[in-house]
PDB file of C-alpha atoms in Angstrom:
ATOM      1  CA  THR K   1      -4.281   5.345  34.325  1.00 76.00           C
ATOM      2  CA  HIS K   2      -0.587   4.485  34.161  1.00 83.00           C
ATOM      3  CA  GLU K   3      -1.496   0.865  33.430  1.00 88.00           C
ATOM      4  CA  MET K   4      -3.879   1.953  30.664  1.00 87.00           C
ATOM      5  CA  ALA K   5      -1.145   4.055  29.053  1.00 84.00           C
ATOM      6  CA  ARG K   6       1.286   1.132  29.266  1.00 86.00           C
ATOM      7  CA  TRP K   7      -1.312  -1.175  27.705  1.00 87.00           C
ATOM      8  CA  ALA K   8      -1.998   1.348  24.902  1.00 89.00           C
ATOM      9  CA  TYR K   9       1.729   1.699  24.211  1.00 85.00           C
ATOM     10  CA  THR K  10       2.250  -2.084  24.150  1.00 87.00           C
ATOM     11  CA  ALA K  11      -0.712  -2.585  21.794  1.00 88.00           C
ATOM     12  CA  ALA K  12       0.525   0.157  19.466  1.00 88.00           C
ATOM     13  CA  CYS K  13       4.065  -1.247  19.466  1.00 86.00           C
ATOM     14  CA  THR K  14       2.760  -4.701  18.546  1.00 90.00           C
ATOM     15  CA  ALA K  15       0.969  -3.228  15.522  1.00 91.00           C
ATOM     16  CA  VAL K  16       4.053  -1.160  14.625  1.00 92.00           C
ATOM     17  CA  ASP K  17       6.321  -4.214  14.825  1.00 94.00           C
ATOM     18  CA  ARG K  18       4.079  -6.159  12.427  1.00 94.00           C
ATOM     19  CA  LYS K  19       4.113  -3.260   9.969  1.00 96.00           C
ATOM     20  CA  MET K  20       7.898  -2.856  10.292  1.00 96.00           C
ATOM     21  CA  VAL K  21       8.428  -6.558   9.462  1.00 97.00           C
ATOM     22  CA  GLU K  22       6.122  -6.166   6.458  1.00 97.00           C
ATOM     23  CA  LEU K  23       8.033  -3.074   5.266  1.00 97.00           C
ATOM     24  CA  VAL K  24      11.448  -4.699   5.740  1.00 97.00           C
ATOM     25  CA  LYS K  25      10.411  -7.687   3.648  1.00 97.00           C
ATOM     26  CA  ALA K  26       8.916  -5.441   0.950  1.00 97.00           C
ATOM     27  CA  LYS K  27      12.076  -3.310   0.755  1.00 97.00           C
ATOM     28  CA  LEU K  28      14.266  -6.423   0.604  1.00 96.00           C
ATOM     29  CA  ALA K  29      12.116  -7.683  -2.287  1.00 96.00           C
ATOM     30  CA  GLU K  30      12.936  -4.373  -4.053  1.00 95.00           C
ATOM     31  CA  GLY K  31      16.651  -5.109  -3.597  1.00 93.00           C
ATOM     32  CA  ARG K  32      17.143  -2.462  -0.899  1.00 93.00           C
ATOM     33  CA  ARG K  33      19.281  -2.771   2.248  1.00 92.00           C
ATOM     34  CA  VAL K  34      17.392  -1.886   5.414  1.00 95.00           C
ATOM     35  CA  TRP K  35      18.553  -0.289   8.677  1.00 93.00           C
ATOM     36  CA  VAL K  36      15.958  -1.016  11.385  1.00 95.00           C
ATOM     37  CA  VAL K  37      15.990   1.167  14.476  1.00 94.00           C
ATOM     38  CA  CYS K  38      14.578  -0.612  17.522  1.00 94.00           C
ATOM     39  CA  GLU K  39      13.530   0.610  20.957  1.00 92.00           C
ATOM     40  CA  ASN K  40      16.164  -1.328  22.940  1.00 91.00           C
ATOM     41  CA  ALA K  41      18.293  -4.500  22.921  1.00 90.00           C
ATOM     42  CA  ALA K  42      15.312  -6.746  23.714  1.00 91.00           C
ATOM     43  CA  HIS K  43      13.442  -5.228  20.772  1.00 93.00           C
ATOM     44  CA  VAL K  44      16.435  -5.931  18.502  1.00 93.00           C
ATOM     45  CA  GLU K  45      16.126  -9.617  19.399  1.00 92.00           C
ATOM     46  CA  ARG K  46      12.335  -9.650  18.905  1.00 93.00           C
ATOM     47  CA  MET K  47      12.717  -8.068  15.467  1.00 94.00           C
ATOM     48  CA  ARG K  48      15.485 -10.501  14.502  1.00 94.00           C
ATOM     49  CA  THR K  49      13.183 -13.402  15.403  1.00 94.00           C
ATOM     50  CA  ALA K  50      10.136 -11.867  13.692  1.00 95.00           C
ATOM     51  CA  LEU K  51      12.043 -11.213  10.455  1.00 96.00           C
ATOM     52  CA  ALA K  52      13.201 -14.863  10.256  1.00 93.00           C
ATOM     53  CA  LEU K  53      15.936 -14.042   7.736  1.00 93.00           C
ATOM     54  CA  ASP K  54      19.192 -15.844   7.001  1.00 92.00           C
ATOM     55  CA  PRO K  55      21.392 -14.884   9.997  1.00 89.00           C
ATOM     56  CA  ALA K  56      24.346 -14.334   7.645  1.00 88.00           C
ATOM     57  CA  THR K  57      22.470 -11.421   6.038  1.00 90.00           C
ATOM     58  CA  VAL K  58      21.438  -9.698   9.289  1.00 90.00           C
ATOM     59  CA  TRP K  59      23.704  -7.558  11.443  1.00 85.00           C
ATOM     60  CA  ALA K  60      22.158  -7.060  14.888  1.00 85.00           C
ATOM     61  CA  TRP K  61      23.575  -5.034  17.740  1.00 81.00           C
ATOM     62  CA  SER K  62      23.759  -6.883  21.037  1.00 70.00           C
ATOM     63  CA  ALA K  63      24.593  -5.680  24.534  1.00 63.00           C
ATOM     64  CA  GLY K  64      28.276  -4.890  24.845  1.00 63.00           C
ATOM     65  CA  ASP K  65      28.850  -4.411  21.115  1.00 63.00           C
ATOM     66  CA  VAL K  66      30.925  -1.488  19.970  1.00 58.00           C
ATOM     67  CA  VAL K  67      29.390  -0.329  16.717  1.00 56.00           C
ATOM     68  CA  ARG K  68      31.980   0.545  14.090  1.00 54.00           C
ATOM     69  CA  SER K  69      31.628   2.036  10.656  1.00 53.00           C
ATOM     70  CA  MET K  70      30.570  -0.374   7.972  1.00 56.00           C
ATOM     71  CA  PRO K  71      32.157   0.226   4.579  1.00 49.00           C
ATOM     72  CA  ALA K  72      29.775   1.168   1.795  1.00 51.00           C
ATOM     73  CA  GLY K  73      29.126  -1.099  -1.129  1.00 51.00           C
ATOM     74  CA  ALA K  74      27.573  -4.412  -1.981  1.00 49.00           C
ATOM     75  CA  ALA K  75      30.536  -6.460  -0.741  1.00 57.00           C
ATOM     76  CA  LEU K  76      29.051  -6.755   2.741  1.00 70.00           C
ATOM     77  CA  PRO K  77      26.600  -9.629   3.167  1.00 77.00           C
ATOM     78  CA  TYR K  78      24.261  -7.603   5.393  1.00 87.00           C
ATOM     79  CA  ARG K  79      20.875  -6.820   3.914  1.00 91.00           C
ATOM     80  CA  VAL K  80      19.365  -5.822   7.273  1.00 93.00           C
ATOM     81  CA  GLY K  81      20.862  -4.012  10.254  1.00 91.00           C
ATOM     82  CA  LEU K  82      19.148  -3.866  13.652  1.00 92.00           C
ATOM     83  CA  VAL K  83      20.185  -1.318  16.296  1.00 91.00           C
ATOM     84  CA  PRO K  84      18.603   0.310  19.379  1.00 91.00           C
ATOM     85  CA  ILE K  85      17.804   4.004  19.016  1.00 90.00           C
ATOM     86  CA  ARG K  86      20.135   4.987  21.847  1.00 87.00           C
ATOM     87  CA  ILE K  87      23.152   3.502  20.042  1.00 85.00           C
ATOM     88  CA  SER K  88      23.323   6.496  17.763  1.00 82.00           C
ATOM     89  CA  THR K  89      26.888   7.807  17.608  1.00 78.00           C
ATOM     90  CA  GLY K  90      30.329   6.777  16.469  1.00 75.00           C
ATOM     91  CA  TYR K  91      29.524   4.743  13.382  1.00 77.00           C
ATOM     92  CA  SER K  92      28.208   4.937   9.821  1.00 78.00           C
ATOM     93  CA  ALA K  93      25.394   2.876   8.346  1.00 83.00           C
ATOM     94  CA  THR K  94      25.812   4.093   4.770  1.00 83.00           C
ATOM     95  CA  HIS K  95      25.821   0.492   3.556  1.00 83.00           C
ATOM     96  CA  PHE K  96      22.026   0.655   3.961  1.00 89.00           C
ATOM     97  CA  ASN K  97      19.624   2.778   1.932  1.00 90.00           C
ATOM     98  CA  VAL K  98      16.371   2.472   3.893  1.00 94.00           C
ATOM     99  CA  ARG K  99      15.867   3.385   7.551  1.00 94.00           C
ATOM    100  CA  ILE K 100      12.737   2.016   9.231  1.00 96.00           C
ATOM    101  CA  ARG K 101      11.883   2.845  12.819  1.00 93.00           C
ATOM    102  CA  GLY K 102       8.946   3.015  15.155  1.00 93.00           C
ATOM    103  CA  VAL K 103       8.246   5.865  17.553  1.00 91.00           C
ATOM    104  CA  TYR K 104       9.935   5.285  20.909  1.00 89.00           C
ATOM    105  CA  PRO K 105      10.499   7.320  24.053  1.00 85.00           C
ATOM    106  CA  SER K 106      13.715   9.099  23.082  1.00 86.00           C
ATOM    107  CA  ASN K 107      15.250  12.528  22.870  1.00 83.00           C
ATOM    108  CA  GLU K 108      15.631  14.669  19.775  1.00 85.00           C
ATOM    109  CA  ALA K 109      19.416  14.273  19.782  1.00 85.00           C
ATOM    110  CA  ASP K 110      19.180  10.467  19.554  1.00 87.00           C
ATOM    111  CA  ARG K 111      16.585  10.668  16.780  1.00 88.00           C
ATOM    112  CA  ALA K 112      18.689  13.126  14.772  1.00 87.00           C
ATOM    113  CA  GLN K 113      21.872  11.113  15.328  1.00 87.00           C
ATOM    114  CA  ILE K 114      20.298   7.790  14.294  1.00 86.00           C
ATOM    115  CA  ASP K 115      19.021   9.346  11.065  1.00 86.00           C
ATOM    116  CA  GLY K 116      22.484  10.801  10.516  1.00 84.00           C
ATOM    117  CA  ARG K 117      24.008   7.312  10.523  1.00 84.00           C
ATOM    118  CA  ILE K 118      22.381   6.573   7.152  1.00 84.00           C
ATOM    119  CA  ALA K 119      21.387   9.954   5.659  1.00 81.00           C
ATOM    120  CA  ARG K 120      24.905  11.389   5.446  1.00 79.00           C
ATOM    121  CA  TYR K 121      26.588  13.846   3.152  1.00 77.00           C
ATOM    122  CA  GLY K 122      28.241  11.773   0.458  1.00 75.00           C
ATOM    123  CA  GLN K 123      26.043   8.734   1.130  1.00 76.00           C
ATOM    124  CA  PRO K 124      27.238   6.321  -1.588  1.00 75.00           C
ATOM    125  CA  VAL K 125      24.052   4.231  -1.704  1.00 75.00           C
ATOM    126  CA  GLN K 126      21.226   6.291  -3.201  1.00 77.00           C
ATOM    127  CA  PRO K 127      18.357   6.961  -2.871  1.00 86.00           C
ATOM    128  CA  VAL K 128      17.877   6.890   0.911  1.00 88.00           C
ATOM    129  CA  GLU K 129      14.389   6.413   2.369  1.00 91.00           C
ATOM    130  CA  LEU K 130      13.610   7.336   5.979  1.00 92.00           C
ATOM    131  CA  LEU K 131      10.408   5.596   7.070  1.00 94.00           C
ATOM    132  CA  THR K 132       8.738   5.984  10.468  1.00 92.00           C
ATOM    133  CA  VAL K 133       5.962   3.585  11.444  1.00 93.00           C
ATOM    134  CA  HIS K 134       3.380   4.632  14.022  1.00 90.00           C
ATOM    135  CA  ALA K 135      -0.018   3.522  15.313  1.00 88.00           C
ATOM    136  CA  GLY K 136      -2.318   4.421  18.178  1.00 85.00           C
ATOM    137  CA  ILE K 137      -0.625   6.260  21.020  1.00 84.00           C
ATOM    138  CA  THR K 138       2.696   6.299  19.159  1.00 85.00           C
ATOM    139  CA  THR K 139       1.094   8.679  16.640  1.00 83.00           C
ATOM    140  CA  LEU K 140       0.640  11.160  19.486  1.00 83.00           C
ATOM    141  CA  MET K 141       4.279  10.604  20.480  1.00 85.00           C
ATOM    142  CA  LEU K 142       5.363  11.197  16.860  1.00 83.00           C
ATOM    143  CA  ASN K 143       3.515  14.527  16.821  1.00 81.00           C
ATOM    144  CA  MET K 144       5.345  15.518  20.019  1.00 83.00           C
ATOM    145  CA  HIS K 145       8.667  14.510  18.438  1.00 82.00           C
ATOM    146  CA  ILE K 146       7.889  16.618  15.362  1.00 81.00           C
ATOM    147  CA  ASN K 147       7.011  19.593  17.579  1.00 79.00           C
ATOM    148  CA  ALA K 148      10.292  19.198  19.497  1.00 80.00           C
ATOM    149  CA  SER K 149      12.225  19.073  16.231  1.00 81.00           C
ATOM    150  CA  ASN K 150      10.427  22.165  14.907  1.00 76.00           C
ATOM    151  CA  PHE K 151      11.141  24.022  18.157  1.00 78.00           C
ATOM    152  CA  ILE K 152      14.855  23.225  17.897  1.00 77.00           C
ATOM    153  CA  ARG K 153      14.948  24.417  14.265  1.00 77.00           C
ATOM    154  CA  MET K 154      13.186  27.648  15.310  1.00 79.00           C
ATOM    155  CA  ILE K 155      15.750  28.296  18.068  1.00 81.00           C
ATOM    156  CA  GLU K 156      18.596  27.581  15.628  1.00 80.00           C
ATOM    157  CA  ALA K 157      17.090  30.039  13.117  1.00 83.00           C
ATOM    158  CA  LEU K 158      16.956  32.740  15.791  1.00 84.00           C
ATOM    159  CA  ASN K 159      20.672  32.266  16.425  1.00 81.00           C
ATOM    160  CA  GLU K 160      21.631  32.786  12.787  1.00 77.00           C
TER     161      GLU K 160
END
């Protein structure tokens, strides 16, 4: 049963990765700058390879990196940023105006923080699109993530 779940997750992630690559390329064709949230460092490298873009236009987190704020504006050469979902605090990604991510085992705090890197008050690059790609078993995971988020909002409302 555990092996079947692992197989289902791997199959879904393969389909999600293909769709994410397709979306990144479509958004780049529209002139957008894309922040891609990956599952982990190995996934960052797989996505970098799958995208096959000019390395000078791709910023990719790698193990040991300290992520720092990137200044807003078109002066930066980066059209795509790749980062693991757990690297979610201490920087700004407002240079980008599209966030694309799959559905990964993660906690609500990491998901909220990673979205907050790009969808910030005063975000200079408008409009911002937040896209989440899911397939198969990751759709079930997404529904659980949505329920967790709704539960947190309900608790916060009770405290007001």
